[in-house]
């Protein structure tokens, strides 16, 4: 992160400019939302990694879920530009809380109340993913296969 993201952030700021959030609530809500997004993403990656207990590799699962994650997180195209049908599907998935919603808070597109609601929904998704992780881990321990020496 330090080696790649910060220099790219500085270079992009020099080229395109950087506007700091105007309202203090944007910072107060963005930081926890960003940390929640990191934890959500890591939990999702961990669950995908656990699938290797059954498939011996998590490549295919990671590729499929990663494609949905990129599509519905807003990492390539902001979700504002999606047709209503795709936005509706995205609203039932946790992926928009990885990138799109924290950026909405940072840009001031979400009011203070909306930002608090976003953080609350991130917390709910975290609890859901942690429950899924516990269930998958419970069953993964039953199918452990040790290969090699």
JSON list of C-alpha atoms in Angstrom, two decimals:
[
{"chain": "A", "resi": 1, "resn": "UNK", "atom": "CA", "xyz": [0.00, 0.00, 0.00]},
{"chain": "A", "resi": 2, "resn": "UNK", "atom": "CA", "xyz": [2.66, 2.49, 1.04]},
{"chain": "A", "resi": 3, "resn": "UNK", "atom": "CA", "xyz": [4.91, 1.68, -1.91]},
{"chain": "A", "resi": 4, "resn": "UNK", "atom": "CA", "xyz": [2.23, 1.79, -4.62]},
{"chain": "A", "resi": 5, "resn": "UNK", "atom": "CA", "xyz": [-0.96, 3.53, -3.49]},
{"chain": "A", "resi": 6, "resn": "UNK", "atom": "CA", "xyz": [0.47, 6.63, -1.82]},
{"chain": "A", "resi": 7, "resn": "UNK", "atom": "CA", "xyz": [2.77, 7.61, -4.74]},
{"chain": "A", "resi": 8, "resn": "UNK", "atom": "CA", "xyz": [-0.09, 7.03, -7.23]},
{"chain": "A", "resi": 9, "resn": "UNK", "atom": "CA", "xyz": [-2.38, 9.10, -5.00]},
{"chain": "A", "resi": 10, "resn": "UNK", "atom": "CA", "xyz": [0.15, 11.96, -4.94]},
{"chain": "A", "resi": 11, "resn": "UNK", "atom": "CA", "xyz": [0.77, 11.83, -8.70]},
{"chain": "A", "resi": 12, "resn": "UNK", "atom": "CA", "xyz": [-2.96, 11.74, -9.46]},
{"chain": "A", "resi": 13, "resn": "UNK", "atom": "CA", "xyz": [-3.47, 14.70, -7.11]},
{"chain": "A", "resi": 14, "resn": "UNK", "atom": "CA", "xyz": [-0.82, 16.69, -8.94]},
{"chain": "A", "resi": 15, "resn": "UNK", "atom": "CA", "xyz": [-2.21, 15.85, -12.38]},
{"chain": "A", "resi": 16, "resn": "UNK", "atom": "CA", "xyz": [-5.96, 16.13, -11.76]},
{"chain": "A", "resi": 17, "resn": "UNK", "atom": "CA", "xyz": [-6.08, 18.04, -8.49]},
{"chain": "A", "resi": 18, "resn": "UNK", "atom": "CA", "xyz": [-7.49, 16.93, -5.20]},
{"chain": "A", "resi": 19, "resn": "UNK", "atom": "CA", "xyz": [-10.39, 18.48, -3.33]},
{"chain": "A", "resi": 20, "resn": "UNK", "atom": "CA", "xyz": [-10.65, 17.75, 0.35]},
{"chain": "A", "resi": 21, "resn": "UNK", "atom": "CA", "xyz": [-14.09, 17.01, 1.83]},
{"chain": "A", "resi": 22, "resn": "UNK", "atom": "CA", "xyz": [-15.89, 20.23, 2.72]},
{"chain": "A", "resi": 23, "resn": "UNK", "atom": "CA", "xyz": [-17.86, 18.97, 5.73]},
{"chain": "A", "resi": 24, "resn": "UNK", "atom": "CA", "xyz": [-16.28, 17.52, 8.89]},
{"chain": "A", "resi": 25, "resn": "UNK", "atom": "CA", "xyz": [-18.87, 14.70, 8.95]},
{"chain": "A", "resi": 26, "resn": "UNK", "atom": "CA", "xyz": [-17.41, 13.42, 5.66]},
{"chain": "A", "resi": 27, "resn": "UNK", "atom": "CA", "xyz": [-14.11, 12.69, 7.39]},
{"chain": "A", "resi": 28, "resn": "UNK", "atom": "CA", "xyz": [-15.79, 11.42, 10.55]},
{"chain": "A", "resi": 29, "resn": "UNK", "atom": "CA", "xyz": [-17.87, 8.94, 8.55]},
{"chain": "A", "resi": 30, "resn": "UNK", "atom": "CA", "xyz": [-15.41, 8.16, 5.75]},
{"chain": "A", "resi": 31, "resn": "UNK", "atom": "CA", "xyz": [-12.65, 6.79, 8.01]},
{"chain": "A", "resi": 32, "resn": "UNK", "atom": "CA", "xyz": [-14.86, 4.18, 9.78]},
{"chain": "A", "resi": 33, "resn": "UNK", "atom": "CA", "xyz": [-16.55, 3.33, 6.49]},
{"chain": "A", "resi": 34, "resn": "UNK", "atom": "CA", "xyz": [-13.15, 2.80, 4.87]},
{"chain": "A", "resi": 35, "resn": "UNK", "atom": "CA", "xyz": [-12.03, 0.48, 7.68]},
{"chain": "A", "resi": 36, "resn": "UNK", "atom": "CA", "xyz": [-15.32, -1.42, 7.49]},
{"chain": "A", "resi": 37, "resn": "UNK", "atom": "CA", "xyz": [-14.85, -1.76, 3.71]},
{"chain": "A", "resi": 38, "resn": "UNK", "atom": "CA", "xyz": [-11.36, -3.19, 4.21]},
{"chain": "A", "resi": 39, "resn": "UNK", "atom": "CA", "xyz": [-12.65, -5.69, 6.77]},
{"chain": "A", "resi": 40, "resn": "UNK", "atom": "CA", "xyz": [-15.61, -6.65, 4.55]},
{"chain": "A", "resi": 41, "resn": "UNK", "atom": "CA", "xyz": [-13.34, -7.20, 1.56]},
{"chain": "A", "resi": 42, "resn": "UNK", "atom": "CA", "xyz": [-10.87, -9.25, 3.61]},
{"chain": "A", "resi": 43, "resn": "UNK", "atom": "CA", "xyz": [-13.65, -11.39, 5.05]},
{"chain": "A", "resi": 44, "resn": "UNK", "atom": "CA", "xyz": [-15.01, -12.05, 1.57]},
{"chain": "A", "resi": 45, "resn": "UNK", "atom": "CA", "xyz": [-11.54, -13.00, 0.33]},
{"chain": "A", "resi": 46, "resn": "UNK", "atom": "CA", "xyz": [-11.10, -15.32, 3.32]},
{"chain": "A", "resi": 47, "resn": "UNK", "atom": "CA", "xyz": [-14.40, -17.08, 2.62]},
{"chain": "A", "resi": 48, "resn": "UNK", "atom": "CA", "xyz": [-13.36, -17.55, -1.01]},
{"chain": "A", "resi": 49, "resn": "UNK", "atom": "CA", "xyz": [-10.00, -18.94, 0.16]},
{"chain": "A", "resi": 50, "resn": "UNK", "atom": "CA", "xyz": [-11.76, -21.46, 2.38]},
{"chain": "A", "resi": 51, "resn": "UNK", "atom": "CA", "xyz": [-13.39, -22.99, -0.69]},
{"chain": "A", "resi": 52, "resn": "UNK", "atom": "CA", "xyz": [-9.98, -24.48, -1.52]},
{"chain": "A", "resi": 53, "resn": "UNK", "atom": "CA", "xyz": [-10.72, -27.14, 1.11]},
{"chain": "A", "resi": 54, "resn": "UNK", "atom": "CA", "xyz": [-13.21, -28.63, -1.36]},
{"chain": "A", "resi": 55, "resn": "UNK", "atom": "CA", "xyz": [-11.79, -27.62, -4.72]},
{"chain": "A", "resi": 56, "resn": "UNK", "atom": "CA", "xyz": [-8.03, -27.77, -3.94]},
{"chain": "A", "resi": 57, "resn": "UNK", "atom": "CA", "xyz": [-7.73, -24.29, -5.47]},
{"chain": "A", "resi": 58, "resn": "UNK", "atom": "CA", "xyz": [-9.76, -21.17, -4.99]},
{"chain": "A", "resi": 59, "resn": "UNK", "atom": "CA", "xyz": [-8.92, -19.78, -8.43]},
{"chain": "A", "resi": 60, "resn": "UNK", "atom": "CA", "xyz": [-12.28, -20.38, -10.10]},
{"chain": "A", "resi": 61, "resn": "UNK", "atom": "CA", "xyz": [-14.39, -19.26, -7.15]},
{"chain": "A", "resi": 62, "resn": "UNK", "atom": "CA", "xyz": [-12.20, -16.19, -6.70]},
{"chain": "A", "resi": 63, "resn": "UNK", "atom": "CA", "xyz": [-12.45, -15.40, -10.40]},
{"chain": "A", "resi": 64, "resn": "UNK", "atom": "CA", "xyz": [-16.26, -15.67, -10.47]},
{"chain": "A", "resi": 65, "resn": "UNK", "atom": "CA", "xyz": [-16.90, -13.83, -7.20]},
{"chain": "A", "resi": 66, "resn": "UNK", "atom": "CA", "xyz": [-14.16, -11.31, -8.06]},
{"chain": "A", "resi": 67, "resn": "UNK", "atom": "CA", "xyz": [-15.94, -10.54, -11.33]},
{"chain": "A", "resi": 68, "resn": "UNK", "atom": "CA", "xyz": [-19.18, -9.84, -9.49]},
{"chain": "A", "resi": 69, "resn": "UNK", "atom": "CA", "xyz": [-17.23, -7.85, -6.91]},
{"chain": "A", "resi": 70, "resn": "UNK", "atom": "CA", "xyz": [-15.67, -5.63, -9.58]},
{"chain": "A", "resi": 71, "resn": "UNK", "atom": "CA", "xyz": [-18.97, -5.21, -11.38]},
{"chain": "A", "resi": 72, "resn": "UNK", "atom": "CA", "xyz": [-21.07, -4.33, -8.32]},
{"chain": "A", "resi": 73, "resn": "UNK", "atom": "CA", "xyz": [-18.49, -2.49, -6.19]},
{"chain": "A", "resi": 74, "resn": "UNK", "atom": "CA", "xyz": [-18.35, 0.47, -8.52]},
{"chain": "A", "resi": 75, "resn": "UNK", "atom": "CA", "xyz": [-14.61, 0.07, -8.95]},
{"chain": "A", "resi": 76, "resn": "UNK", "atom": "CA", "xyz": [-14.78, 0.39, -12.75]},
{"chain": "A", "resi": 77, "resn": "UNK", "atom": "CA", "xyz": [-17.99, 2.32, -13.34]},
{"chain": "A", "resi": 78, "resn": "UNK", "atom": "CA", "xyz": [-19.85, 4.24, -10.63]},
{"chain": "A", "resi": 79, "resn": "UNK", "atom": "CA", "xyz": [-23.13, 2.54, -9.82]},
{"chain": "A", "resi": 80, "resn": "UNK", "atom": "CA", "xyz": [-25.00, 5.77, -10.67]},
{"chain": "A", "resi": 81, "resn": "UNK", "atom": "CA", "xyz": [-24.53, 4.91, -14.35]},
{"chain": "A", "resi": 82, "resn": "UNK", "atom": "CA", "xyz": [-25.93, 1.39, -14.11]},
{"chain": "A", "resi": 83, "resn": "UNK", "atom": "CA", "xyz": [-29.40, 0.55, -15.41]},
{"chain": "A", "resi": 84, "resn": "UNK", "atom": "CA", "xyz": [-32.03, 0.18, -12.72]},
{"chain": "A", "resi": 85, "resn": "UNK", "atom": "CA", "xyz": [-32.09, -3.62, -13.02]},
{"chain": "A", "resi": 86, "resn": "UNK", "atom": "CA", "xyz": [-28.34, -3.92, -12.24]},
{"chain": "A", "resi": 87, "resn": "UNK", "atom": "CA", "xyz": [-28.58, -1.38, -9.41]},
{"chain": "A", "resi": 88, "resn": "UNK", "atom": "CA", "xyz": [-31.43, -3.41, -7.90]},
{"chain": "A", "resi": 89, "resn": "UNK", "atom": "CA", "xyz": [-29.32, -6.58, -8.02]},
{"chain": "A", "resi": 90, "resn": "UNK", "atom": "CA", "xyz": [-26.37, -4.68, -6.54]},
{"chain": "A", "resi": 91, "resn": "UNK", "atom": "CA", "xyz": [-28.47, -3.45, -3.64]},
{"chain": "A", "resi": 92, "resn": "UNK", "atom": "CA", "xyz": [-28.87, -7.04, -2.43]},
{"chain": "A", "resi": 93, "resn": "UNK", "atom": "CA", "xyz": [-25.12, -7.71, -2.47]},
{"chain": "A", "resi": 94, "resn": "UNK", "atom": "CA", "xyz": [-22.39, -6.47, -0.12]},
{"chain": "A", "resi": 95, "resn": "UNK", "atom": "CA", "xyz": [-20.03, -5.39, -2.89]},
{"chain": "A", "resi": 96, "resn": "UNK", "atom": "CA", "xyz": [-21.09, -1.74, -3.17]},
{"chain": "A", "resi": 97, "resn": "UNK", "atom": "CA", "xyz": [-20.04, -1.29, 0.45]},
{"chain": "A", "resi": 98, "resn": "UNK", "atom": "CA", "xyz": [-16.43, -2.15, -0.48]},
{"chain": "A", "resi": 99, "resn": "UNK", "atom": "CA", "xyz": [-15.75, 0.88, -2.71]},
{"chain": "A", "resi": 100, "resn": "UNK", "atom": "CA", "xyz": [-18.81, 2.76, -3.95]},
{"chain": "A", "resi": 101, "resn": "UNK", "atom": "CA", "xyz": [-20.42, 3.77, -0.66]},
{"chain": "A", "resi": 102, "resn": "UNK", "atom": "CA", "xyz": [-17.22, 4.86, 1.14]},
{"chain": "A", "resi": 103, "resn": "UNK", "atom": "CA", "xyz": [-16.39, 7.03, -1.87]},
{"chain": "A", "resi": 104, "resn": "UNK", "atom": "CA", "xyz": [-19.93, 8.47, -1.79]},
{"chain": "A", "resi": 105, "resn": "UNK", "atom": "CA", "xyz": [-19.30, 9.52, 1.79]},
{"chain": "A", "resi": 106, "resn": "UNK", "atom": "CA", "xyz": [-15.93, 11.04, 0.92]},
{"chain": "A", "resi": 107, "resn": "UNK", "atom": "CA", "xyz": [-17.36, 12.98, -2.02]},
{"chain": "A", "resi": 108, "resn": "UNK", "atom": "CA", "xyz": [-20.27, 14.29, 0.03]},
{"chain": "A", "resi": 109, "resn": "UNK", "atom": "CA", "xyz": [-22.87, 12.47, -2.08]},
{"chain": "A", "resi": 110, "resn": "UNK", "atom": "CA", "xyz": [-24.26, 10.96, 1.13]},
{"chain": "A", "resi": 111, "resn": "UNK", "atom": "CA", "xyz": [-25.71, 13.16, 3.86]},
{"chain": "A", "resi": 112, "resn": "UNK", "atom": "CA", "xyz": [-24.67, 12.63, 7.47]},
{"chain": "A", "resi": 113, "resn": "UNK", "atom": "CA", "xyz": [-27.71, 10.43, 8.10]},
{"chain": "A", "resi": 114, "resn": "UNK", "atom": "CA", "xyz": [-27.10, 8.44, 4.91]},
{"chain": "A", "resi": 115, "resn": "UNK", "atom": "CA", "xyz": [-23.43, 8.02, 5.86]},
{"chain": "A", "resi": 116, "resn": "UNK", "atom": "CA", "xyz": [-24.40, 6.64, 9.28]},
{"chain": "A", "resi": 117, "resn": "UNK", "atom": "CA", "xyz": [-26.86, 4.31, 7.56]},
{"chain": "A", "resi": 118, "resn": "UNK", "atom": "CA", "xyz": [-24.10, 3.12, 5.20]},
{"chain": "A", "resi": 119, "resn": "UNK", "atom": "CA", "xyz": [-21.82, 2.33, 8.15]},
{"chain": "A", "resi": 120, "resn": "UNK", "atom": "CA", "xyz": [-24.67, 0.50, 9.90]},
{"chain": "A", "resi": 121, "resn": "UNK", "atom": "CA", "xyz": [-25.36, -1.60, 6.78]},
{"chain": "A", "resi": 122, "resn": "UNK", "atom": "CA", "xyz": [-21.63, -2.34, 6.48]},
{"chain": "A", "resi": 123, "resn": "UNK", "atom": "CA", "xyz": [-21.73, -3.61, 10.05]},
{"chain": "A", "resi": 124, "resn": "UNK", "atom": "CA", "xyz": [-24.72, -5.83, 9.25]},
{"chain": "A", "resi": 125, "resn": "UNK", "atom": "CA", "xyz": [-22.95, -7.23, 6.18]},
{"chain": "A", "resi": 126, "resn": "UNK", "atom": "CA", "xyz": [-19.86, -7.87, 8.30]},
{"chain": "A", "resi": 127, "resn": "UNK", "atom": "CA", "xyz": [-21.92, -9.87, 10.80]},
{"chain": "A", "resi": 128, "resn": "UNK", "atom": "CA", "xyz": [-23.52, -11.85, 7.95]},
{"chain": "A", "resi": 129, "resn": "UNK", "atom": "CA", "xyz": [-20.15, -12.59, 6.33]},
{"chain": "A", "resi": 130, "resn": "UNK", "atom": "CA", "xyz": [-18.60, -13.56, 9.66]},
{"chain": "A", "resi": 131, "resn": "UNK", "atom": "CA", "xyz": [-21.47, -15.99, 10.26]},
{"chain": "A", "resi": 132, "resn": "UNK", "atom": "CA", "xyz": [-20.95, -17.47, 6.78]},
{"chain": "A", "resi": 133, "resn": "UNK", "atom": "CA", "xyz": [-17.23, -17.69, 7.45]},
{"chain": "A", "resi": 134, "resn": "UNK", "atom": "CA", "xyz": [-17.84, -19.59, 10.68]},
{"chain": "A", "resi": 135, "resn": "UNK", "atom": "CA", "xyz": [-20.17, -22.05, 8.94]},
{"chain": "A", "resi": 136, "resn": "UNK", "atom": "CA", "xyz": [-17.77, -22.60, 6.03]},
{"chain": "A", "resi": 137, "resn": "UNK", "atom": "CA", "xyz": [-14.82, -23.01, 8.42]},
{"chain": "A", "resi": 138, "resn": "UNK", "atom": "CA", "xyz": [-16.79, -25.53, 10.50]},
{"chain": "A", "resi": 139, "resn": "UNK", "atom": "CA", "xyz": [-17.41, -27.70, 7.42]},
{"chain": "A", "resi": 140, "resn": "UNK", "atom": "CA", "xyz": [-13.94, -27.09, 5.99]},
{"chain": "A", "resi": 141, "resn": "UNK", "atom": "CA", "xyz": [-12.33, -28.67, 9.03]},
{"chain": "A", "resi": 142, "resn": "UNK", "atom": "CA", "xyz": [-14.17, -31.89, 8.22]},
{"chain": "A", "resi": 143, "resn": "UNK", "atom": "CA", "xyz": [-12.71, -32.22, 4.71]},
{"chain": "A", "resi": 144, "resn": "UNK", "atom": "CA", "xyz": [-9.07, -31.35, 5.35]},
{"chain": "A", "resi": 145, "resn": "UNK", "atom": "CA", "xyz": [-6.74, -33.24, 3.03]},
{"chain": "A", "resi": 146, "resn": "UNK", "atom": "CA", "xyz": [-3.03, -33.05, 3.71]},
{"chain": "A", "resi": 147, "resn": "UNK", "atom": "CA", "xyz": [-0.98, -33.62, 0.57]},
{"chain": "A", "resi": 148, "resn": "UNK", "atom": "CA", "xyz": [2.72, -34.27, 0.56]},
{"chain": "A", "resi": 149, "resn": "UNK", "atom": "CA", "xyz": [5.26, -34.91, 3.30]}
]
